[in-house]
mmCIF file of C-alpha atoms and ligand atoms in Angstrom:
data_model
loop_
_atom_site.group_PDB
_atom_site.id
_atom_site.type_symbol
_atom_site.label_atom_id
_atom_site.label_comp_id
_atom_site.label_asym_id
_atom_site.label_seq_id
_atom_site.Cartn_x
_atom_site.Cartn_y
_atom_site.Cartn_z
ATOM 1 C CA MET B 632 25.028 -28.442 -13.757
ATOM 2 C CA LYS B 633 21.538 -27.099 -12.556
ATOM 3 C CA LYS B 634 20.868 -23.602 -12.867
ATOM 4 C CA ILE B 635 18.066 -21.712 -10.960
ATOM 5 C CA GLY B 636 16.109 -18.850 -11.865
ATOM 6 C CA ILE B 637 15.382 -16.621 -8.184
ATOM 7 C CA MET B 638 12.634 -13.832 -9.359
ATOM 8 C CA SER B 639 11.561 -11.204 -6.463
ATOM 9 C CA ALA B 640 8.515 -9.578 -6.067
ATOM 10 C CA MET B 641 10.284 -6.821 -4.107
ATOM 11 C CA VAL B 642 13.156 -6.070 -4.162
ATOM 12 C CA GLU B 643 14.689 -6.104 -0.885
ATOM 13 C CA GLU B 644 14.142 -9.433 -1.274
ATOM 14 C CA MET B 645 16.169 -9.840 -4.774
ATOM 15 C CA ASN B 646 18.980 -7.601 -2.451
ATOM 16 C CA THR B 647 19.655 -9.945 0.064
ATOM 17 C CA LEU B 648 20.163 -12.890 -2.138
ATOM 18 C CA LEU B 649 22.921 -10.528 -3.960
ATOM 19 C CA GLU B 650 24.857 -9.633 -1.642
ATOM 20 C CA VAL B 651 25.984 -12.771 -1.014
ATOM 21 C CA LEU B 652 25.730 -13.677 -4.717
ATOM 22 C CA GLU B 653 29.379 -14.693 -6.455
ATOM 23 C CA ARG B 654 30.915 -13.701 -9.391
ATOM 24 C CA ASP B 655 27.688 -11.106 -10.045
ATOM 25 C CA GLU B 656 27.523 -10.745 -13.962
ATOM 26 C CA VAL B 657 24.530 -8.297 -15.162
ATOM 27 C CA VAL B 658 22.612 -8.083 -18.205
ATOM 28 C CA THR B 659 20.362 -5.868 -19.025
ATOM 29 C CA ILE B 660 17.000 -7.005 -20.714
ATOM 30 C CA GLY B 661 14.132 -5.213 -21.106
ATOM 31 C CA GLN B 662 15.040 -2.601 -18.168
ATOM 32 C CA ARG B 663 15.817 -4.981 -15.868
ATOM 33 C CA GLU B 664 18.822 -6.419 -14.641
ATOM 34 C CA TYR B 665 19.325 -10.084 -14.726
ATOM 35 C CA HIS B 666 22.496 -11.227 -12.110
ATOM 36 C CA LEU B 667 24.327 -14.407 -13.138
ATOM 37 C CA GLY B 668 25.985 -16.181 -10.652
ATOM 38 C CA LYS B 669 27.093 -18.441 -8.131
ATOM 39 C CA LEU B 670 24.657 -19.169 -4.076
ATOM 40 C CA TRP B 671 25.586 -21.486 -1.424
ATOM 41 C CA ASP B 672 27.203 -23.367 -5.153
ATOM 42 C CA LYS B 673 24.296 -23.430 -7.274
ATOM 43 C CA ASP B 674 23.896 -21.361 -10.878
ATOM 44 C CA VAL B 675 21.935 -19.179 -10.183
ATOM 45 C CA VAL B 676 19.663 -16.203 -12.169
ATOM 46 C CA LEU B 677 18.896 -13.592 -10.017
ATOM 47 C CA VAL B 678 16.311 -10.995 -11.085
ATOM 48 C CA PHE B 679 13.753 -8.657 -10.052
ATOM 49 C CA SER B 680 10.082 -10.109 -11.525
ATOM 50 C CA ARG B 681 8.927 -6.127 -11.592
ATOM 51 C CA TRP B 682 4.974 -5.830 -10.668
ATOM 52 C CA GLY B 683 1.354 -7.351 -12.182
ATOM 53 C CA LYS B 684 1.273 -10.241 -14.512
ATOM 54 C CA VAL B 685 1.921 -8.831 -17.507
ATOM 55 C CA ALA B 686 5.199 -7.799 -16.050
ATOM 56 C CA ALA B 687 6.421 -10.766 -14.454
ATOM 57 C CA ALA B 688 5.301 -12.673 -16.793
ATOM 58 C CA SER B 689 7.697 -11.510 -19.759
ATOM 59 C CA THR B 690 10.474 -11.478 -17.084
ATOM 60 C CA THR B 691 9.543 -15.006 -16.817
ATOM 61 C CA THR B 692 10.005 -16.160 -20.344
ATOM 62 C CA THR B 693 13.454 -13.865 -20.541
ATOM 63 C CA LEU B 694 14.885 -15.989 -17.541
ATOM 64 C CA ILE B 695 13.649 -19.198 -19.691
ATOM 65 C CA THR B 696 14.919 -17.899 -23.557
ATOM 66 C CA GLU B 697 17.338 -16.046 -23.014
ATOM 67 C CA PHE B 698 19.399 -17.356 -19.823
ATOM 68 C CA ARG B 699 18.067 -21.051 -19.977
ATOM 69 C CA VAL B 700 16.982 -21.772 -16.592
ATOM 70 C CA ASP B 701 16.043 -25.013 -15.510
ATOM 71 C CA GLU B 702 13.479 -24.166 -12.309
ATOM 72 C CA ILE B 703 12.504 -21.032 -10.986
ATOM 73 C CA ILE B 704 11.350 -19.929 -7.773
ATOM 74 C CA PHE B 705 9.409 -17.304 -7.181
ATOM 75 C CA THR B 706 8.873 -15.468 -3.543
ATOM 76 C CA GLY B 707 6.566 -11.912 -2.409
ATOM 77 C CA VAL B 708 4.339 -11.007 -0.268
ATOM 78 C CA ALA B 709 0.769 -11.586 -0.368
ATOM 79 C CA GLY B 710 -2.727 -10.839 1.035
ATOM 80 C CA ALA B 711 -3.735 -13.352 3.209
ATOM 81 C CA VAL B 712 -7.325 -14.684 1.706
ATOM 82 C CA ASP B 713 -7.682 -16.960 4.695
ATOM 83 C CA SER B 714 -9.473 -17.118 8.597
ATOM 84 C CA ASN B 715 -6.297 -19.066 8.812
ATOM 85 C CA VAL B 716 -3.858 -17.104 7.614
ATOM 86 C CA SER B 717 -1.882 -14.350 9.552
ATOM 87 C CA ILE B 718 1.057 -11.600 9.057
ATOM 88 C CA GLY B 719 4.075 -14.194 8.856
ATOM 89 C CA ASP B 720 3.016 -17.498 8.205
ATOM 90 C CA VAL B 721 4.638 -18.784 4.463
ATOM 91 C CA ILE B 722 2.317 -19.513 1.517
ATOM 92 C CA VAL B 723 3.576 -22.372 -0.373
ATOM 93 C CA ALA B 724 1.316 -22.506 -3.921
ATOM 94 C CA GLU B 725 -0.365 -25.492 -4.905
ATOM 95 C CA ASN B 726 -2.108 -24.430 -7.751
ATOM 96 C CA LEU B 727 -2.312 -20.608 -8.618
ATOM 97 C CA PHE B 728 -5.327 -18.547 -11.019
ATOM 98 C CA GLN B 729 -6.245 -15.838 -12.124
ATOM 99 C CA HIS B 730 -8.751 -14.590 -10.087
ATOM 100 C CA ASP B 731 -9.058 -11.308 -12.533
ATOM 101 C CA PHE B 732 -9.681 -13.536 -15.545
ATOM 102 C CA ASP B 733 -12.403 -13.145 -17.454
ATOM 103 C CA ALA B 734 -13.739 -14.826 -21.346
ATOM 104 C CA SER B 735 -17.368 -15.453 -20.763
ATOM 105 C CA PRO B 736 -19.457 -16.385 -22.906
ATOM 106 C CA PHE B 737 -17.104 -18.152 -24.663
ATOM 107 C CA LEU B 738 -15.282 -19.651 -21.798
ATOM 108 C CA LEU B 739 -16.057 -20.859 -17.584
ATOM 109 C CA LYS B 740 -14.996 -17.217 -15.525
ATOM 110 C CA HIS B 741 -11.324 -18.212 -14.825
ATOM 111 C CA VAL B 742 -10.641 -20.761 -17.190
ATOM 112 C CA LEU B 743 -7.759 -19.616 -18.975
ATOM 113 C CA PRO B 744 -8.079 -20.169 -22.962
ATOM 114 C CA LEU B 745 -6.272 -22.607 -24.726
ATOM 115 C CA ILE B 746 -4.879 -23.936 -22.043
ATOM 116 C CA LEU B 747 -8.962 -24.527 -20.713
ATOM 117 C CA LYS B 748 -7.830 -25.078 -16.298
ATOM 118 C CA LYS B 749 -8.607 -22.575 -13.950
ATOM 119 C CA GLU B 750 -5.972 -23.856 -12.530
ATOM 120 C CA ILE B 751 -1.330 -23.920 -13.163
ATOM 121 C CA PRO B 752 -0.371 -26.192 -10.783
ATOM 122 C CA SER B 753 4.028 -25.757 -9.347
ATOM 123 C CA ASN B 754 5.647 -28.172 -9.171
ATOM 124 C CA PRO B 755 5.144 -31.039 -6.841
ATOM 125 C CA ILE B 756 9.054 -31.651 -6.101
ATOM 126 C CA VAL B 757 9.832 -28.164 -5.471
ATOM 127 C CA ARG B 758 7.015 -27.699 -3.775
ATOM 128 C CA ASN B 759 8.177 -30.277 -1.023
ATOM 129 C CA LYS B 760 11.703 -28.867 -1.248
ATOM 130 C CA LEU B 761 10.006 -25.184 -0.400
ATOM 131 C CA PHE B 762 7.923 -26.652 2.560
ATOM 132 C CA ASN B 763 10.394 -28.189 4.382
ATOM 133 C CA ALA B 764 13.152 -25.265 3.570
ATOM 134 C CA SER B 765 10.035 -22.382 4.957
ATOM 135 C CA SER B 766 9.578 -25.230 7.822
ATOM 136 C CA ASP B 767 12.798 -25.934 8.743
ATOM 137 C CA PHE B 768 13.090 -21.248 8.912
ATOM 138 C CA VAL B 769 9.737 -21.251 10.977
ATOM 139 C CA ASN B 770 10.310 -23.821 13.607
ATOM 140 C CA ASN B 771 14.159 -23.143 14.159
ATOM 141 C CA GLN B 772 15.664 -19.942 12.829
ATOM 142 C CA ILE B 773 13.237 -16.867 12.742
ATOM 143 C CA LYS B 774 14.054 -15.790 15.717
ATOM 144 C CA ASP B 775 18.230 -15.963 14.987
ATOM 145 C CA VAL B 776 17.241 -14.016 11.902
ATOM 146 C CA ILE B 777 14.985 -11.258 13.183
ATOM 147 C CA SER B 778 14.568 -9.560 16.171
ATOM 148 C CA LYS B 779 11.751 -9.627 18.491
ATOM 149 C CA ASN B 780 10.462 -6.401 18.081
ATOM 150 C CA TYR B 781 9.760 -6.847 14.666
ATOM 151 C CA LEU B 782 8.238 -9.768 15.094
ATOM 152 C CA GLU B 783 6.104 -8.463 17.902
ATOM 153 C CA ASP B 784 5.159 -5.328 15.800
ATOM 154 C CA TYR B 785 3.280 -7.712 13.655
ATOM 155 C CA SER B 786 1.716 -10.420 16.744
ATOM 156 C CA ILE B 787 4.520 -12.857 14.556
ATOM 157 C CA SER B 788 4.671 -15.064 16.854
ATOM 158 C CA LYS B 789 3.681 -18.981 15.957
ATOM 159 C CA PRO B 790 4.040 -18.989 12.186
ATOM 160 C CA LYS B 791 2.787 -21.170 9.936
ATOM 161 C CA VAL B 792 3.782 -22.612 6.178
ATOM 162 C CA LEU B 793 1.142 -23.572 5.070
ATOM 163 C CA ILE B 794 0.107 -25.328 0.722
ATOM 164 C CA GLY B 795 -2.582 -24.102 -0.702
ATOM 165 C CA ASN B 796 -3.825 -22.075 -3.166
ATOM 166 C CA ILE B 797 -2.698 -18.785 -4.759
ATOM 167 C CA ALA B 798 -5.043 -16.301 -6.470
ATOM 168 C CA SER B 799 -2.911 -13.365 -9.048
ATOM 169 C CA GLY B 800 -4.531 -10.970 -10.567
ATOM 170 C CA ASP B 801 -3.604 -6.399 -11.135
ATOM 171 C CA GLN B 802 -5.087 -5.503 -8.283
ATOM 172 C CA PHE B 803 -3.127 -4.512 -4.768
ATOM 173 C CA ILE B 804 -6.556 -6.303 -3.279
ATOM 174 C CA LYS B 805 -7.783 -3.782 0.339
ATOM 175 C CA ASP B 806 -11.192 -4.337 1.335
ATOM 176 C CA ASP B 807 -12.689 -7.037 2.113
ATOM 177 C CA ALA B 808 -15.759 -7.108 -1.006
ATOM 178 C CA LYS B 809 -13.020 -8.244 -3.150
ATOM 179 C CA ARG B 810 -11.919 -10.505 -0.930
ATOM 180 C CA ASN B 811 -14.261 -13.011 -0.399
ATOM 181 C CA GLU B 812 -15.457 -12.204 -4.113
ATOM 182 C CA ILE B 813 -11.620 -13.940 -4.142
ATOM 183 C CA LYS B 814 -12.748 -16.036 -1.992
ATOM 184 C CA SER B 815 -15.581 -17.424 -3.293
ATOM 185 C CA SER B 816 -15.556 -18.088 -6.329
ATOM 186 C CA LEU B 817 -11.961 -20.149 -6.470
ATOM 187 C CA ASP B 818 -11.228 -23.132 -4.537
ATOM 188 C CA ASN B 819 -9.157 -22.997 -1.181
ATOM 189 C CA VAL B 820 -7.906 -20.109 -1.718
ATOM 190 C CA LEU B 821 -5.329 -18.788 0.642
ATOM 191 C CA ALA B 822 -3.748 -15.342 -0.466
ATOM 192 C CA VAL B 823 -3.769 -12.335 -3.177
ATOM 193 C CA GLU B 824 -0.810 -11.422 -4.874
ATOM 194 C CA MET B 825 0.131 -9.394 -8.524
ATOM 195 C CA GLU B 826 2.068 -12.402 -10.486
ATOM 196 C CA GLY B 827 1.824 -15.566 -9.367
ATOM 197 C CA ALA B 828 -0.576 -17.844 -11.332
ATOM 198 C CA ALA B 829 1.272 -15.152 -14.677
ATOM 199 C CA VAL B 830 4.482 -16.708 -13.994
ATOM 200 C CA ALA B 831 2.867 -20.314 -13.605
ATOM 201 C CA GLN B 832 1.396 -20.054 -17.285
ATOM 202 C CA ILE B 833 4.591 -19.443 -18.496
ATOM 203 C CA CYS B 834 6.821 -21.630 -16.143
ATOM 204 C CA TYR B 835 3.984 -23.954 -17.622
ATOM 205 C CA GLU B 836 4.022 -23.701 -21.230
ATOM 206 C CA PHE B 837 8.079 -23.956 -21.185
ATOM 207 C CA ASP B 838 7.229 -26.855 -19.724
ATOM 208 C CA VAL B 839 10.026 -25.714 -16.393
ATOM 209 C CA PRO B 840 9.350 -26.350 -13.013
ATOM 210 C CA LEU B 841 8.514 -23.731 -10.688
ATOM 211 C CA GLY B 842 8.111 -23.201 -7.211
ATOM 212 C CA VAL B 843 6.338 -20.345 -5.071
ATOM 213 C CA ILE B 844 6.404 -18.451 -1.812
ATOM 214 C CA ARG B 845 4.737 -15.590 -0.925
ATOM 215 C CA THR B 846 5.060 -14.222 2.763
ATOM 216 C CA ILE B 847 1.712 -13.560 4.380
ATOM 217 C CA SER B 848 1.962 -9.453 4.683
ATOM 218 C CA ASP B 849 -1.207 -8.067 5.188
ATOM 219 C CA ASP B 850 -4.940 -9.451 5.268
ATOM 220 C CA ALA B 851 -6.359 -7.525 1.994
ATOM 221 C CA ASN B 852 -8.528 -5.695 3.860
ATOM 222 C CA ASP B 853 -8.587 -2.207 5.010
ATOM 223 C CA ASN B 854 -5.488 -2.439 6.724
ATOM 224 C CA ALA B 855 -3.957 -3.731 3.645
ATOM 225 C CA ILE B 856 -1.169 -0.780 3.205
ATOM 226 C CA LYS B 857 0.222 -0.826 6.766
ATOM 227 C CA ASP B 858 3.316 -0.228 7.524
ATOM 228 C CA PHE B 859 4.081 -2.542 3.850
ATOM 229 C CA PRO B 860 7.165 -1.053 2.968
ATOM 230 C CA LYS B 861 8.520 -1.405 6.233
ATOM 231 C CA PHE B 862 6.975 -4.581 7.141
ATOM 232 C CA VAL B 863 8.834 -5.728 3.118
ATOM 233 C CA TYR B 864 12.520 -4.680 4.539
ATOM 234 C CA ASN B 865 12.736 -5.888 8.026
ATOM 235 C CA VAL B 866 10.849 -9.717 7.819
ATOM 236 C CA ALA B 867 9.337 -10.488 4.193
ATOM 237 C CA SER B 868 13.664 -10.201 2.761
ATOM 238 C CA GLN B 869 14.731 -11.492 5.922
ATOM 239 C CA TYR B 870 11.980 -15.082 5.667
ATOM 240 C CA SER B 871 13.403 -15.322 1.862
ATOM 241 C CA TYR B 872 16.234 -14.390 2.160
ATOM 242 C CA GLN B 873 16.727 -17.805 5.309
ATOM 243 C CA ILE B 874 14.208 -19.699 3.017
ATOM 244 C CA ILE B 875 16.047 -18.959 0.205
ATOM 245 C CA LYS B 876 19.688 -20.127 1.992
ATOM 246 C CA ASN B 877 17.658 -23.940 2.861
ATOM 247 C CA TYR B 878 16.383 -24.918 -0.668
ATOM 248 C CA LEU B 879 19.297 -24.603 -2.028
ATOM 249 C CA ALA B 880 21.751 -25.170 0.326
HETATM 250 N N1 LIG L 1089 5.504 -1.067 -2.684
HETATM 251 C C1 LIG L 1089 5.163 -0.695 -4.844
HETATM 252 C C2 LIG L 1089 4.320 -1.678 -4.788
HETATM 253 C C3 LIG L 1089 3.829 -3.055 -5.008
HETATM 254 S S1 LIG L 1089 2.471 -4.233 -5.554
HETATM 255 C C4 LIG L 1089 5.564 0.280 -5.347
HETATM 256 O O1 LIG L 1089 5.674 0.899 -4.564
HETATM 257 O O2 LIG L 1089 4.498 1.036 -5.978
HETATM 258 C C5 LIG L 1089 2.070 -5.376 -4.227
HETATM 259 C C6 LIG L 1089 3.160 -6.548 -4.128
HETATM 260 O O3 LIG L 1089 2.549 -7.035 -2.705
HETATM 261 C C7 LIG L 1089 2.566 -6.867 -5.062
HETATM 262 O O4 LIG L 1089 4.274 -7.964 -5.230
HETATM 263 C C8 LIG L 1089 2.249 -7.888 -5.341
HETATM 264 O O5 LIG L 1089 2.037 -9.171 -5.315
HETATM 265 C C9 LIG L 1089 2.102 -8.514 -3.100
HETATM 266 N N2 LIG L 1089 0.581 -8.101 -2.594
HETATM 267 C C10 LIG L 1089 1.153 -7.748 -0.827
HETATM 268 N N3 LIG L 1089 -0.017 -7.924 -1.036
HETATM 269 C C11 LIG L 1089 -1.231 -8.221 -1.940
HETATM 270 C C12 LIG L 1089 -2.883 -7.815 -1.431
HETATM 271 N N4 LIG L 1089 -3.395 -7.846 -0.583
HETATM 272 N N5 LIG L 1089 -3.190 -7.638 -2.400
HETATM 273 C C13 LIG L 1089 -2.106 -7.676 -3.853
HETATM 274 N N6 LIG L 1089 -1.083 -7.619 -3.608
HETATM 275 C C14 LIG L 1089 -0.437 -7.993 -2.706
#
């Protein structure tokens, strides 16, 4: 049977899945705990990616080389970069960029050495399945899973699921100037975060299908860190749990 690596950028997200993981066997490598078991009858390995591109790339490599996963799903939260994107929306990654990569004058800004491209795509089949799993959640299940109060706290009324590009870099983006710079320098970027493109690069190099979903937690501007931990615990973790359940079941 296919083995799926499920990587969470937030410990809280992984914890909701650990509660229902069957036959949880823990293997610790490089200060990361890999949880092997079954989720909704599928063989999975759950792990917290840790934060930033270096950490996430290393966790991805171990998932592939030690645990031989056949596919990786990566979940987390992200800042909105497009004015059409709001807190509570879900972005399913199409292409992933490293917004802080710059090897000029040898290569154009953002082009990755050896790969010779700016963007790494997610796997189209996984992407479409994640889009359906996410749409089912926001259209039919969200009100049963997240209390009305929490949804009102963050003004989440009609959350959208969008397929689009994600930019990753080793910075928490929290001001308009930086946000606008990222938006104007890369094509169709909807969200910014700190890991996705690193995971995508490793999956590309090892030829492992990847899907990435990010729940929008902030607007990547001055208000970016307001109630961040509360949002992750009460809202984003419930998104991830239910979307992963829809995906696997
Ligand atoms: N709370 C943590 C730090 C989290 S790092 C601590 O206590 O150390 C921030 C996480 O949120 C990363 O996984 C990153 O990918 C994501 N993220 C959310 N909004 C972001 C933004 N505006 N800019 C960059 N990353 C963001």
